[in-house]
JSON list of C-alpha atoms in Angstrom, two decimals:
[
{"chain": "K", "resi": 1, "resn": "UNK", "atom": "CA", "xyz": [-2.15, -9.44, -17.76]},
{"chain": "K", "resi": 2, "resn": "UNK", "atom": "CA", "xyz": [1.13, -8.87, -15.91]},
{"chain": "K", "resi": 3, "resn": "UNK", "atom": "CA", "xyz": [0.49, -8.65, -12.17]},
{"chain": "K", "resi": 4, "resn": "UNK", "atom": "CA", "xyz": [3.12, -8.60, -9.42]},
{"chain": "K", "resi": 5, "resn": "UNK", "atom": "CA", "xyz": [2.66, -8.97, -5.68]},
{"chain": "K", "resi": 6, "resn": "UNK", "atom": "CA", "xyz": [5.28, -7.29, -3.49]},
{"chain": "K", "resi": 7, "resn": "UNK", "atom": "CA", "xyz": [5.78, -8.14, 0.17]},
{"chain": "K", "resi": 8, "resn": "UNK", "atom": "CA", "xyz": [7.56, -5.15, 1.71]},
{"chain": "K", "resi": 9, "resn": "UNK", "atom": "CA", "xyz": [9.93, -5.79, 4.60]},
{"chain": "K", "resi": 10, "resn": "UNK", "atom": "CA", "xyz": [12.83, -4.27, 6.49]},
{"chain": "K", "resi": 11, "resn": "UNK", "atom": "CA", "xyz": [13.30, -7.44, 8.56]},
{"chain": "K", "resi": 12, "resn": "UNK", "atom": "CA", "xyz": [14.53, -10.95, 7.78]},
{"chain": "K", "resi": 13, "resn": "UNK", "atom": "CA", "xyz": [12.71, -13.37, 10.06]},
{"chain": "K", "resi": 14, "resn": "UNK", "atom": "CA", "xyz": [11.52, -16.95, 9.67]},
{"chain": "K", "resi": 15, "resn": "UNK", "atom": "CA", "xyz": [7.90, -15.88, 10.15]},
{"chain": "K", "resi": 16, "resn": "UNK", "atom": "CA", "xyz": [8.23, -13.38, 7.29]},
{"chain": "K", "resi": 17, "resn": "UNK", "atom": "CA", "xyz": [9.79, -16.04, 5.04]},
{"chain": "K", "resi": 18, "resn": "UNK", "atom": "CA", "xyz": [6.86, -18.34, 5.85]},
{"chain": "K", "resi": 19, "resn": "UNK", "atom": "CA", "xyz": [4.41, -15.53, 5.21]},
{"chain": "K", "resi": 20, "resn": "UNK", "atom": "CA", "xyz": [5.90, -14.86, 1.76]},
{"chain": "K", "resi": 21, "resn": "UNK", "atom": "CA", "xyz": [6.05, -18.56, 0.87]},
{"chain": "K", "resi": 22, "resn": "UNK", "atom": "CA", "xyz": [2.36, -18.98, 1.80]},
{"chain": "K", "resi": 23, "resn": "UNK", "atom": "CA", "xyz": [1.11, -16.36, -0.66]},
{"chain": "K", "resi": 24, "resn": "UNK", "atom": "CA", "xyz": [-0.60, -18.33, -3.42]},
{"chain": "K", "resi": 25, "resn": "UNK", "atom": "CA", "xyz": [-1.13, -16.48, -6.71]},
{"chain": "K", "resi": 26, "resn": "UNK", "atom": "CA", "xyz": [-3.44, -16.75, -9.69]},
{"chain": "K", "resi": 27, "resn": "UNK", "atom": "CA", "xyz": [-1.84, -18.29, -12.81]},
{"chain": "K", "resi": 28, "resn": "UNK", "atom": "CA", "xyz": [0.69, -16.01, -14.50]},
{"chain": "K", "resi": 29, "resn": "UNK", "atom": "CA", "xyz": [1.20, -13.70, -11.53]},
{"chain": "K", "resi": 30, "resn": "UNK", "atom": "CA", "xyz": [4.58, -13.26, -9.82]},
{"chain": "K", "resi": 31, "resn": "UNK", "atom": "CA", "xyz": [5.68, -12.29, -6.33]},
{"chain": "K", "resi": 32, "resn": "UNK", "atom": "CA", "xyz": [8.77, -10.65, -4.86]},
{"chain": "K", "resi": 33, "resn": "UNK", "atom": "CA", "xyz": [10.10, -9.63, -1.50]},
{"chain": "K", "resi": 34, "resn": "UNK", "atom": "CA", "xyz": [10.78, -5.89, -1.68]},
{"chain": "K", "resi": 35, "resn": "UNK", "atom": "CA", "xyz": [13.57, -5.46, 0.84]},
{"chain": "K", "resi": 36, "resn": "UNK", "atom": "CA", "xyz": [14.88, -2.29, 2.48]},
{"chain": "K", "resi": 37, "resn": "UNK", "atom": "CA", "xyz": [18.64, -2.69, 2.10]},
{"chain": "K", "resi": 38, "resn": "UNK", "atom": "CA", "xyz": [19.25, 0.03, 4.68]},
{"chain": "K", "resi": 39, "resn": "UNK", "atom": "CA", "xyz": [17.99, -2.48, 7.27]},
{"chain": "K", "resi": 40, "resn": "UNK", "atom": "CA", "xyz": [18.91, -5.95, 5.99]},
{"chain": "K", "resi": 41, "resn": "UNK", "atom": "CA", "xyz": [20.73, -7.66, 3.13]},
{"chain": "K", "resi": 42, "resn": "UNK", "atom": "CA", "xyz": [19.09, -9.29, 0.11]},
{"chain": "K", "resi": 43, "resn": "UNK", "atom": "CA", "xyz": [21.29, -12.35, 0.71]},
{"chain": "K", "resi": 44, "resn": "UNK", "atom": "CA", "xyz": [19.43, -13.05, 3.97]},
{"chain": "K", "resi": 45, "resn": "UNK", "atom": "CA", "xyz": [16.34, -14.21, 2.05]},
{"chain": "K", "resi": 46, "resn": "UNK", "atom": "CA", "xyz": [17.81, -17.30, 0.42]},
{"chain": "K", "resi": 47, "resn": "UNK", "atom": "CA", "xyz": [16.68, -18.29, -3.06]},
{"chain": "K", "resi": 48, "resn": "UNK", "atom": "CA", "xyz": [13.39, -16.37, -2.90]},
{"chain": "K", "resi": 49, "resn": "UNK", "atom": "CA", "xyz": [12.67, -13.69, -5.51]},
{"chain": "K", "resi": 50, "resn": "UNK", "atom": "CA", "xyz": [14.00, -10.52, -3.90]},
{"chain": "K", "resi": 51, "resn": "UNK", "atom": "CA", "xyz": [14.34, -6.92, -5.06]},
{"chain": "K", "resi": 52, "resn": "UNK", "atom": "CA", "xyz": [16.30, -4.54, -2.88]},
{"chain": "K", "resi": 53, "resn": "UNK", "atom": "CA", "xyz": [15.89, -0.79, -2.54]},
{"chain": "K", "resi": 54, "resn": "UNK", "atom": "CA", "xyz": [17.44, 1.98, -0.49]},
{"chain": "K", "resi": 55, "resn": "UNK", "atom": "CA", "xyz": [16.56, 5.53, 0.41]},
{"chain": "K", "resi": 56, "resn": "UNK", "atom": "CA", "xyz": [19.60, 7.01, -1.34]},
{"chain": "K", "resi": 57, "resn": "UNK", "atom": "CA", "xyz": [18.96, 5.42, -4.72]},
{"chain": "K", "resi": 58, "resn": "UNK", "atom": "CA", "xyz": [15.34, 6.59, -4.79]},
{"chain": "K", "resi": 59, "resn": "UNK", "atom": "CA", "xyz": [16.40, 10.14, -3.98]},
{"chain": "K", "resi": 60, "resn": "UNK", "atom": "CA", "xyz": [18.83, 9.99, -6.92]},
{"chain": "K", "resi": 61, "resn": "UNK", "atom": "CA", "xyz": [15.96, 9.03, -9.22]},
{"chain": "K", "resi": 62, "resn": "UNK", "atom": "CA", "xyz": [14.18, 12.20, -8.12]},
{"chain": "K", "resi": 63, "resn": "UNK", "atom": "CA", "xyz": [11.75, 11.19, -5.37]},
{"chain": "K", "resi": 64, "resn": "UNK", "atom": "CA", "xyz": [11.27, 13.48, -2.38]},
{"chain": "K", "resi": 65, "resn": "UNK", "atom": "CA", "xyz": [10.80, 11.56, 0.91]},
{"chain": "K", "resi": 66, "resn": "UNK", "atom": "CA", "xyz": [9.27, 13.48, 3.80]},
{"chain": "K", "resi": 67, "resn": "UNK", "atom": "CA", "xyz": [12.12, 12.49, 6.15]},
{"chain": "K", "resi": 68, "resn": "UNK", "atom": "CA", "xyz": [15.65, 11.10, 6.10]},
{"chain": "K", "resi": 69, "resn": "UNK", "atom": "CA", "xyz": [14.28, 7.56, 5.79]},
{"chain": "K", "resi": 70, "resn": "UNK", "atom": "CA", "xyz": [11.44, 6.00, 3.78]},
{"chain": "K", "resi": 71, "resn": "UNK", "atom": "CA", "xyz": [9.46, 5.35, 6.96]},
{"chain": "K", "resi": 72, "resn": "UNK", "atom": "CA", "xyz": [7.25, 7.09, 7.80]},
{"chain": "K", "resi": 73, "resn": "UNK", "atom": "CA", "xyz": [5.25, 7.84, 4.70]},
{"chain": "K", "resi": 74, "resn": "UNK", "atom": "CA", "xyz": [7.53, 7.17, 1.72]},
{"chain": "K", "resi": 75, "resn": "UNK", "atom": "CA", "xyz": [7.59, 3.38, 1.36]},
{"chain": "K", "resi": 76, "resn": "UNK", "atom": "CA", "xyz": [5.46, 3.72, -1.78]},
{"chain": "K", "resi": 77, "resn": "UNK", "atom": "CA", "xyz": [8.42, 5.02, -3.81]},
{"chain": "K", "resi": 78, "resn": "UNK", "atom": "CA", "xyz": [10.13, 1.62, -4.31]},
{"chain": "K", "resi": 79, "resn": "UNK", "atom": "CA", "xyz": [6.74, 0.09, -5.21]},
{"chain": "K", "resi": 80, "resn": "UNK", "atom": "CA", "xyz": [6.14, 2.72, -7.90]},
{"chain": "K", "resi": 81, "resn": "UNK", "atom": "CA", "xyz": [9.67, 2.45, -9.27]},
{"chain": "K", "resi": 82, "resn": "UNK", "atom": "CA", "xyz": [9.48, -1.36, -9.39]},
{"chain": "K", "resi": 83, "resn": "UNK", "atom": "CA", "xyz": [6.11, -1.33, -11.18]},
{"chain": "K", "resi": 84, "resn": "UNK", "atom": "CA", "xyz": [7.23, 1.37, -13.62]},
{"chain": "K", "resi": 85, "resn": "UNK", "atom": "CA", "xyz": [10.51, -0.30, -14.60]},
{"chain": "K", "resi": 86, "resn": "UNK", "atom": "CA", "xyz": [8.93, -3.78, -14.84]},
{"chain": "K", "resi": 87, "resn": "UNK", "atom": "CA", "xyz": [5.98, -2.41, -16.86]},
{"chain": "K", "resi": 88, "resn": "UNK", "atom": "CA", "xyz": [3.35, -4.32, -14.88]},
{"chain": "K", "resi": 89, "resn": "UNK", "atom": "CA", "xyz": [-0.38, -3.94, -15.46]},
{"chain": "K", "resi": 90, "resn": "UNK", "atom": "CA", "xyz": [-1.10, -4.07, -11.72]},
{"chain": "K", "resi": 91, "resn": "UNK", "atom": "CA", "xyz": [1.05, -4.19, -8.62]},
{"chain": "K", "resi": 92, "resn": "UNK", "atom": "CA", "xyz": [-0.05, -5.28, -5.16]},
{"chain": "K", "resi": 93, "resn": "UNK", "atom": "CA", "xyz": [1.96, -3.87, -2.24]},
{"chain": "K", "resi": 94, "resn": "UNK", "atom": "CA", "xyz": [1.60, -5.73, 1.05]},
{"chain": "K", "resi": 95, "resn": "UNK", "atom": "CA", "xyz": [3.49, -4.81, 4.21]},
{"chain": "K", "resi": 96, "resn": "UNK", "atom": "CA", "xyz": [5.01, -7.79, 5.99]},
{"chain": "K", "resi": 97, "resn": "UNK", "atom": "CA", "xyz": [2.73, -7.31, 9.01]},
{"chain": "K", "resi": 98, "resn": "UNK", "atom": "CA", "xyz": [-0.54, -7.69, 7.08]},
{"chain": "K", "resi": 99, "resn": "UNK", "atom": "CA", "xyz": [-2.33, -10.99, 7.63]},
{"chain": "K", "resi": 100, "resn": "UNK", "atom": "CA", "xyz": [-5.20, -12.44, 5.57]},
{"chain": "K", "resi": 101, "resn": "UNK", "atom": "CA", "xyz": [-7.01, -15.18, 7.48]},
{"chain": "K", "resi": 102, "resn": "UNK", "atom": "CA", "xyz": [-7.76, -17.41, 4.48]},
{"chain": "K", "resi": 103, "resn": "UNK", "atom": "CA", "xyz": [-6.17, -18.32, 1.16]},
{"chain": "K", "resi": 104, "resn": "UNK", "atom": "CA", "xyz": [-4.41, -15.40, -0.52]},
{"chain": "K", "resi": 105, "resn": "UNK", "atom": "CA", "xyz": [-5.54, -16.82, -3.84]},
{"chain": "K", "resi": 106, "resn": "UNK", "atom": "CA", "xyz": [-9.15, -16.33, -2.71]},
{"chain": "K", "resi": 107, "resn": "UNK", "atom": "CA", "xyz": [-8.32, -12.79, -1.63]},
{"chain": "K", "resi": 108, "resn": "UNK", "atom": "CA", "xyz": [-6.86, -11.76, -4.99]},
{"chain": "K", "resi": 109, "resn": "UNK", "atom": "CA", "xyz": [-9.79, -13.32, -6.81]},
{"chain": "K", "resi": 110, "resn": "UNK", "atom": "CA", "xyz": [-12.15, -11.00, -4.92]},
{"chain": "K", "resi": 111, "resn": "UNK", "atom": "CA", "xyz": [-11.25, -8.06, -7.16]},
{"chain": "K", "resi": 112, "resn": "UNK", "atom": "CA", "xyz": [-11.68, -7.20, -10.81]},
{"chain": "K", "resi": 113, "resn": "UNK", "atom": "CA", "xyz": [-9.49, -4.74, -12.72]},
{"chain": "K", "resi": 114, "resn": "UNK", "atom": "CA", "xyz": [-11.87, -1.78, -12.46]},
{"chain": "K", "resi": 115, "resn": "UNK", "atom": "CA", "xyz": [-10.06, 0.41, -9.93]},
{"chain": "K", "resi": 116, "resn": "UNK", "atom": "CA", "xyz": [-6.73, 2.13, -10.52]},
{"chain": "K", "resi": 117, "resn": "UNK", "atom": "CA", "xyz": [-6.13, 2.30, -6.77]},
{"chain": "K", "resi": 118, "resn": "UNK", "atom": "CA", "xyz": [-7.50, -0.15, -4.22]},
{"chain": "K", "resi": 119, "resn": "UNK", "atom": "CA", "xyz": [-6.84, 0.40, -0.52]},
{"chain": "K", "resi": 120, "resn": "UNK", "atom": "CA", "xyz": [-8.54, 0.34, 2.87]},
{"chain": "K", "resi": 121, "resn": "UNK", "atom": "CA", "xyz": [-10.29, 3.11, 4.80]},
{"chain": "K", "resi": 122, "resn": "UNK", "atom": "CA", "xyz": [-10.58, 5.50, 1.84]},
{"chain": "K", "resi": 123, "resn": "UNK", "atom": "CA", "xyz": [-12.22, 8.71, 3.06]},
{"chain": "K", "resi": 124, "resn": "UNK", "atom": "CA", "xyz": [-12.74, 12.37, 2.28]},
{"chain": "K", "resi": 125, "resn": "UNK", "atom": "CA", "xyz": [-11.19, 15.32, 4.05]},
{"chain": "K", "resi": 126, "resn": "UNK", "atom": "CA", "xyz": [-14.57, 16.38, 5.44]},
{"chain": "K", "resi": 127, "resn": "UNK", "atom": "CA", "xyz": [-15.04, 13.11, 7.31]},
{"chain": "K", "resi": 128, "resn": "UNK", "atom": "CA", "xyz": [-11.62, 13.12, 9.04]},
{"chain": "K", "resi": 129, "resn": "UNK", "atom": "CA", "xyz": [-10.39, 16.72, 9.07]},
{"chain": "K", "resi": 130, "resn": "UNK", "atom": "CA", "xyz": [-8.21, 16.21, 12.18]},
{"chain": "K", "resi": 131, "resn": "UNK", "atom": "CA", "xyz": [-6.07, 13.46, 10.65]},
{"chain": "K", "resi": 132, "resn": "UNK", "atom": "CA", "xyz": [-2.40, 14.23, 11.24]},
{"chain": "K", "resi": 133, "resn": "UNK", "atom": "CA", "xyz": [-1.02, 13.77, 7.71]},
{"chain": "K", "resi": 134, "resn": "UNK", "atom": "CA", "xyz": [-3.17, 16.14, 5.63]},
{"chain": "K", "resi": 135, "resn": "UNK", "atom": "CA", "xyz": [-0.57, 18.90, 5.94]},
{"chain": "K", "resi": 136, "resn": "UNK", "atom": "CA", "xyz": [2.22, 16.68, 4.61]},
{"chain": "K", "resi": 137, "resn": "UNK", "atom": "CA", "xyz": [1.09, 17.00, 0.98]},
{"chain": "K", "resi": 138, "resn": "UNK", "atom": "CA", "xyz": [3.16, 19.69, -0.71]},
{"chain": "K", "resi": 139, "resn": "UNK", "atom": "CA", "xyz": [3.26, 20.83, -4.36]},
{"chain": "K", "resi": 140, "resn": "UNK", "atom": "CA", "xyz": [6.55, 21.41, -6.16]},
{"chain": "K", "resi": 141, "resn": "UNK", "atom": "CA", "xyz": [7.96, 24.95, -6.25]},
{"chain": "K", "resi": 142, "resn": "UNK", "atom": "CA", "xyz": [5.80, 27.21, -8.40]},
{"chain": "K", "resi": 143, "resn": "UNK", "atom": "CA", "xyz": [2.83, 24.82, -8.47]},
{"chain": "K", "resi": 144, "resn": "UNK", "atom": "CA", "xyz": [-0.46, 25.40, -6.74]},
{"chain": "K", "resi": 145, "resn": "UNK", "atom": "CA", "xyz": [-2.80, 23.13, -4.80]},
{"chain": "K", "resi": 146, "resn": "UNK", "atom": "CA", "xyz": [-5.48, 21.92, -7.20]},
{"chain": "K", "resi": 147, "resn": "UNK", "atom": "CA", "xyz": [-8.40, 21.35, -4.84]},
{"chain": "K", "resi": 148, "resn": "UNK", "atom": "CA", "xyz": [-10.64, 23.45, -2.63]},
{"chain": "K", "resi": 149, "resn": "UNK", "atom": "CA", "xyz": [-9.69, 21.93, 0.71]},
{"chain": "K", "resi": 150, "resn": "UNK", "atom": "CA", "xyz": [-6.91, 23.52, 2.78]},
{"chain": "K", "resi": 151, "resn": "UNK", "atom": "CA", "xyz": [-4.70, 20.46, 2.43]},
{"chain": "K", "resi": 152, "resn": "UNK", "atom": "CA", "xyz": [-5.91, 17.54, 0.33]},
{"chain": "K", "resi": 153, "resn": "UNK", "atom": "CA", "xyz": [-9.07, 15.77, -0.72]},
{"chain": "K", "resi": 154, "resn": "UNK", "atom": "CA", "xyz": [-8.69, 12.05, 0.07]},
{"chain": "K", "resi": 155, "resn": "UNK", "atom": "CA", "xyz": [-6.88, 9.77, 2.50]},
{"chain": "K", "resi": 156, "resn": "UNK", "atom": "CA", "xyz": [-6.48, 6.00, 2.70]},
{"chain": "K", "resi": 157, "resn": "UNK", "atom": "CA", "xyz": [-4.86, 3.39, 4.95]},
{"chain": "K", "resi": 158, "resn": "UNK", "atom": "CA", "xyz": [-2.15, 1.67, 2.93]},
{"chain": "K", "resi": 159, "resn": "UNK", "atom": "CA", "xyz": [-0.62, -1.40, 4.62]},
{"chain": "K", "resi": 160, "resn": "UNK", "atom": "CA", "xyz": [-2.03, -3.21, 1.59]},
{"chain": "K", "resi": 161, "resn": "UNK", "atom": "CA", "xyz": [-2.99, -1.62, -1.72]},
{"chain": "K", "resi": 162, "resn": "UNK", "atom": "CA", "xyz": [-3.08, -2.14, -5.48]},
{"chain": "K", "resi": 163, "resn": "UNK", "atom": "CA", "xyz": [-2.07, 0.24, -8.28]},
{"chain": "K", "resi": 164, "resn": "UNK", "atom": "CA", "xyz": [-2.74, 0.02, -12.01]},
{"chain": "K", "resi": 165, "resn": "UNK", "atom": "CA", "xyz": [-0.13, 0.87, -14.63]},
{"chain": "K", "resi": 166, "resn": "UNK", "atom": "CA", "xyz": [-1.96, 4.14, -15.30]},
{"chain": "K", "resi": 167, "resn": "UNK", "atom": "CA", "xyz": [-1.82, 5.01, -11.60]},
{"chain": "K", "resi": 168, "resn": "UNK", "atom": "CA", "xyz": [1.88, 4.14, -11.39]},
{"chain": "K", "resi": 169, "resn": "UNK", "atom": "CA", "xyz": [2.73, 6.39, -14.35]},
{"chain": "K", "resi": 170, "resn": "UNK", "atom": "CA", "xyz": [0.61, 9.27, -13.07]},
{"chain": "K", "resi": 171, "resn": "UNK", "atom": "CA", "xyz": [2.10, 9.12, -9.58]},
{"chain": "K", "resi": 172, "resn": "UNK", "atom": "CA", "xyz": [5.68, 8.73, -10.78]},
{"chain": "K", "resi": 173, "resn": "UNK", "atom": "CA", "xyz": [5.32, 11.79, -13.00]},
{"chain": "K", "resi": 174, "resn": "UNK", "atom": "CA", "xyz": [3.91, 13.85, -10.14]},
{"chain": "K", "resi": 175, "resn": "UNK", "atom": "CA", "xyz": [6.54, 12.73, -7.63]},
{"chain": "K", "resi": 176, "resn": "UNK", "atom": "CA", "xyz": [9.45, 13.38, -9.99]},
{"chain": "K", "resi": 177, "resn": "UNK", "atom": "CA", "xyz": [8.03, 16.84, -10.62]},
{"chain": "K", "resi": 178, "resn": "UNK", "atom": "CA", "xyz": [8.40, 17.45, -6.89]},
{"chain": "K", "resi": 179, "resn": "UNK", "atom": "CA", "xyz": [5.09, 16.56, -5.26]},
{"chain": "K", "resi": 180, "resn": "UNK", "atom": "CA", "xyz": [5.66, 15.09, -1.80]},
{"chain": "K", "resi": 181, "resn": "UNK", "atom": "CA", "xyz": [3.80, 13.93, 1.27]},
{"chain": "K", "resi": 182, "resn": "UNK", "atom": "CA", "xyz": [2.73, 10.86, 3.19]},
{"chain": "K", "resi": 183, "resn": "UNK", "atom": "CA", "xyz": [1.59, 8.13, 0.80]},
{"chain": "K", "resi": 184, "resn": "UNK", "atom": "CA", "xyz": [-1.76, 7.81, 2.58]},
{"chain": "K", "resi": 185, "resn": "UNK", "atom": "CA", "xyz": [-2.67, 11.29, 1.38]},
{"chain": "K", "resi": 186, "resn": "UNK", "atom": "CA", "xyz": [-0.65, 11.73, -1.81]},
{"chain": "K", "resi": 187, "resn": "UNK", "atom": "CA", "xyz": [-1.73, 8.53, -3.57]},
{"chain": "K", "resi": 188, "resn": "UNK", "atom": "CA", "xyz": [-5.54, 8.89, -3.31]},
{"chain": "K", "resi": 189, "resn": "UNK", "atom": "CA", "xyz": [-5.56, 12.68, -3.64]},
{"chain": "K", "resi": 190, "resn": "UNK", "atom": "CA", "xyz": [-3.30, 12.88, -6.69]},
{"chain": "K", "resi": 191, "resn": "UNK", "atom": "CA", "xyz": [-5.02, 9.97, -8.43]},
{"chain": "K", "resi": 192, "resn": "UNK", "atom": "CA", "xyz": [-8.42, 11.57, -7.90]},
{"chain": "K", "resi": 193, "resn": "UNK", "atom": "CA", "xyz": [-7.03, 14.73, -9.45]},
{"chain": "K", "resi": 194, "resn": "UNK", "atom": "CA", "xyz": [-5.80, 12.69, -12.42]},
{"chain": "K", "resi": 195, "resn": "UNK", "atom": "CA", "xyz": [-9.33, 11.38, -12.97]},
{"chain": "K", "resi": 196, "resn": "UNK", "atom": "CA", "xyz": [-8.39, 7.79, -12.12]},
{"chain": "K", "resi": 197, "resn": "UNK", "atom": "CA", "xyz": [-10.59, 5.41, -10.17]},
{"chain": "K", "resi": 198, "resn": "UNK", "atom": "CA", "xyz": [-10.01, 5.26, -6.40]},
{"chain": "K", "resi": 199, "resn": "UNK", "atom": "CA", "xyz": [-11.83, 2.46, -4.57]},
{"chain": "K", "resi": 200, "resn": "UNK", "atom": "CA", "xyz": [-12.01, 0.85, -1.15]},
{"chain": "K", "resi": 201, "resn": "UNK", "atom": "CA", "xyz": [-11.55, -2.92, -1.05]},
{"chain": "K", "resi": 202, "resn": "UNK", "atom": "CA", "xyz": [-13.99, -3.34, 1.84]},
{"chain": "K", "resi": 203, "resn": "UNK", "atom": "CA", "xyz": [-15.40, -1.49, 4.80]},
{"chain": "K", "resi": 204, "resn": "UNK", "atom": "CA", "xyz": [-18.57, 0.59, 4.68]},
{"chain": "K", "resi": 205, "resn": "UNK", "atom": "CA", "xyz": [-17.50, 3.89, 3.14]},
{"chain": "K", "resi": 206, "resn": "UNK", "atom": "CA", "xyz": [-18.69, 5.61, -0.04]},
{"chain": "K", "resi": 207, "resn": "UNK", "atom": "CA", "xyz": [-15.73, 4.31, -2.07]},
{"chain": "K", "resi": 208, "resn": "UNK", "atom": "CA", "xyz": [-16.58, 0.64, -1.42]},
{"chain": "K", "resi": 209, "resn": "UNK", "atom": "CA", "xyz": [-18.30, -1.24, -4.27]},
{"chain": "K", "resi": 210, "resn": "UNK", "atom": "CA", "xyz": [-21.62, -2.76, -3.26]},
{"chain": "K", "resi": 211, "resn": "UNK", "atom": "CA", "xyz": [-20.33, -6.33, -3.52]},
{"chain": "K", "resi": 212, "resn": "UNK", "atom": "CA", "xyz": [-17.49, -5.60, -1.08]},
{"chain": "K", "resi": 213, "resn": "UNK", "atom": "CA", "xyz": [-19.35, -3.59, 1.56]},
{"chain": "K", "resi": 214, "resn": "UNK", "atom": "CA", "xyz": [-18.61, -4.57, 5.15]},
{"chain": "K", "resi": 215, "resn": "UNK", "atom": "CA", "xyz": [-16.35, -7.39, 4.01]},
{"chain": "K", "resi": 216, "resn": "UNK", "atom": "CA", "xyz": [-12.59, -7.99, 3.80]},
{"chain": "K", "resi": 217, "resn": "UNK", "atom": "CA", "xyz": [-11.77, -5.83, 6.86]},
{"chain": "K", "resi": 218, "resn": "UNK", "atom": "CA", "xyz": [-13.20, -3.62, 9.59]},
{"chain": "K", "resi": 219, "resn": "UNK", "atom": "CA", "xyz": [-11.88, -0.62, 11.50]},
{"chain": "K", "resi": 220, "resn": "UNK", "atom": "CA", "xyz": [-10.99, -3.04, 14.29]},
{"chain": "K", "resi": 221, "resn": "UNK", "atom": "CA", "xyz": [-8.98, -5.40, 12.08]},
{"chain": "K", "resi": 222, "resn": "UNK", "atom": "CA", "xyz": [-7.10, -2.82, 9.97]},
{"chain": "K", "resi": 223, "resn": "UNK", "atom": "CA", "xyz": [-5.56, -0.36, 12.40]},
{"chain": "K", "resi": 224, "resn": "UNK", "atom": "CA", "xyz": [-2.30, 1.43, 13.18]},
{"chain": "K", "resi": 225, "resn": "UNK", "atom": "CA", "xyz": [-1.92, 0.06, 16.71]},
{"chain": "K", "resi": 226, "resn": "UNK", "atom": "CA", "xyz": [-1.98, -2.11, 18.84]},
{"chain": "K", "resi": 227, "resn": "UNK", "atom": "CA", "xyz": [-0.37, -5.18, 17.28]},
{"chain": "K", "resi": 228, "resn": "UNK", "atom": "CA", "xyz": [-2.10, -8.53, 16.87]},
{"chain": "K", "resi": 229, "resn": "UNK", "atom": "CA", "xyz": [-0.19, -11.57, 18.09]},
{"chain": "K", "resi": 230, "resn": "UNK", "atom": "CA", "xyz": [0.78, -14.41, 15.75]},
{"chain": "K", "resi": 231, "resn": "UNK", "atom": "CA", "xyz": [-0.23, -16.78, 18.54]},
{"chain": "K", "resi": 232, "resn": "UNK", "atom": "CA", "xyz": [-3.79, -15.46, 18.22]},
{"chain": "K", "resi": 233, "resn": "UNK", "atom": "CA", "xyz": [-4.14, -16.07, 14.47]},
{"chain": "K", "resi": 234, "resn": "UNK", "atom": "CA", "xyz": [-6.29, -19.16, 14.98]},
{"chain": "K", "resi": 235, "resn": "UNK", "atom": "CA", "xyz": [-8.81, -17.11, 16.95]},
{"chain": "K", "resi": 236, "resn": "UNK", "atom": "CA", "xyz": [-9.16, -14.33, 14.39]},
{"chain": "K", "resi": 237, "resn": "UNK", "atom": "CA", "xyz": [-12.20, -13.99, 12.17]},
{"chain": "K", "resi": 238, "resn": "UNK", "atom": "CA", "xyz": [-11.78, -15.86, 8.86]},
{"chain": "K", "resi": 239, "resn": "UNK", "atom": "CA", "xyz": [-11.63, -14.12, 5.48]},
{"chain": "K", "resi": 240, "resn": "UNK", "atom": "CA", "xyz": [-10.48, -10.83, 6.98]},
{"chain": "K", "resi": 241, "resn": "UNK", "atom": "CA", "xyz": [-7.42, -8.61, 6.72]},
{"chain": "K", "resi": 242, "resn": "UNK", "atom": "CA", "xyz": [-5.52, -7.86, 9.92]},
{"chain": "K", "resi": 243, "resn": "UNK", "atom": "CA", "xyz": [-2.83, -5.27, 10.61]},
{"chain": "K", "resi": 244, "resn": "UNK", "atom": "CA", "xyz": [-0.43, -4.95, 12.33]},
{"chain": "K", "resi": 245, "resn": "UNK", "atom": "CA", "xyz": [0.56, -8.57, 12.98]},
{"chain": "K", "resi": 246, "resn": "UNK", "atom": "CA", "xyz": [3.50, -8.95, 15.34]},
{"chain": "K", "resi": 247, "resn": "UNK", "atom": "CA", "xyz": [6.50, -10.89, 13.97]}
]
């Protein structure tokens, strides 16, 4: 099975290099730094495996970012294009400020190949109706919304996630047709509509498999803000995901 792990970054710092170098993989997997060339140069990362991307090239392919840059909300486009062109079976996307407080090899071995989309904090519209990004999901001209909610059906928190080849192809087709929106609403909502399997890698929600419940992360460890300090890593709970980690 062809599996790639992508560490997404728009910064070139020693701590990020060390983070990438420390990611141990199962046999046969590969890893790359996915680098925003609008912010730093590929040459800054030495002899590591690096793939660059830029906002302009993805727009030329046919993607529709929600702003003039890929952040906020559109950093999934280079992940999807990488996985599609490399024909991978699964792709892991990890933002540079995600920390796992144990061996990454142990983390990857936690999961089987059942889900097409694995993320954190997967939830339904009804449980978080005031979330700010529901309205960002837009259909292409002439298309109609395919669900009963006013905006979308599912949301997720995506500093770290995994997509199957089927999910990559389904999303790429939708996005090139003109669907747009923040990735934390478009990915889970559109994949649910495609009939693919959406799952939570931990937590306590309805999308979490029984074996993973209340493991891997909590609402306190996977959050938007405030940042965790690298100096505090030794005091963090083991075998847990943390975000955002200050670099």
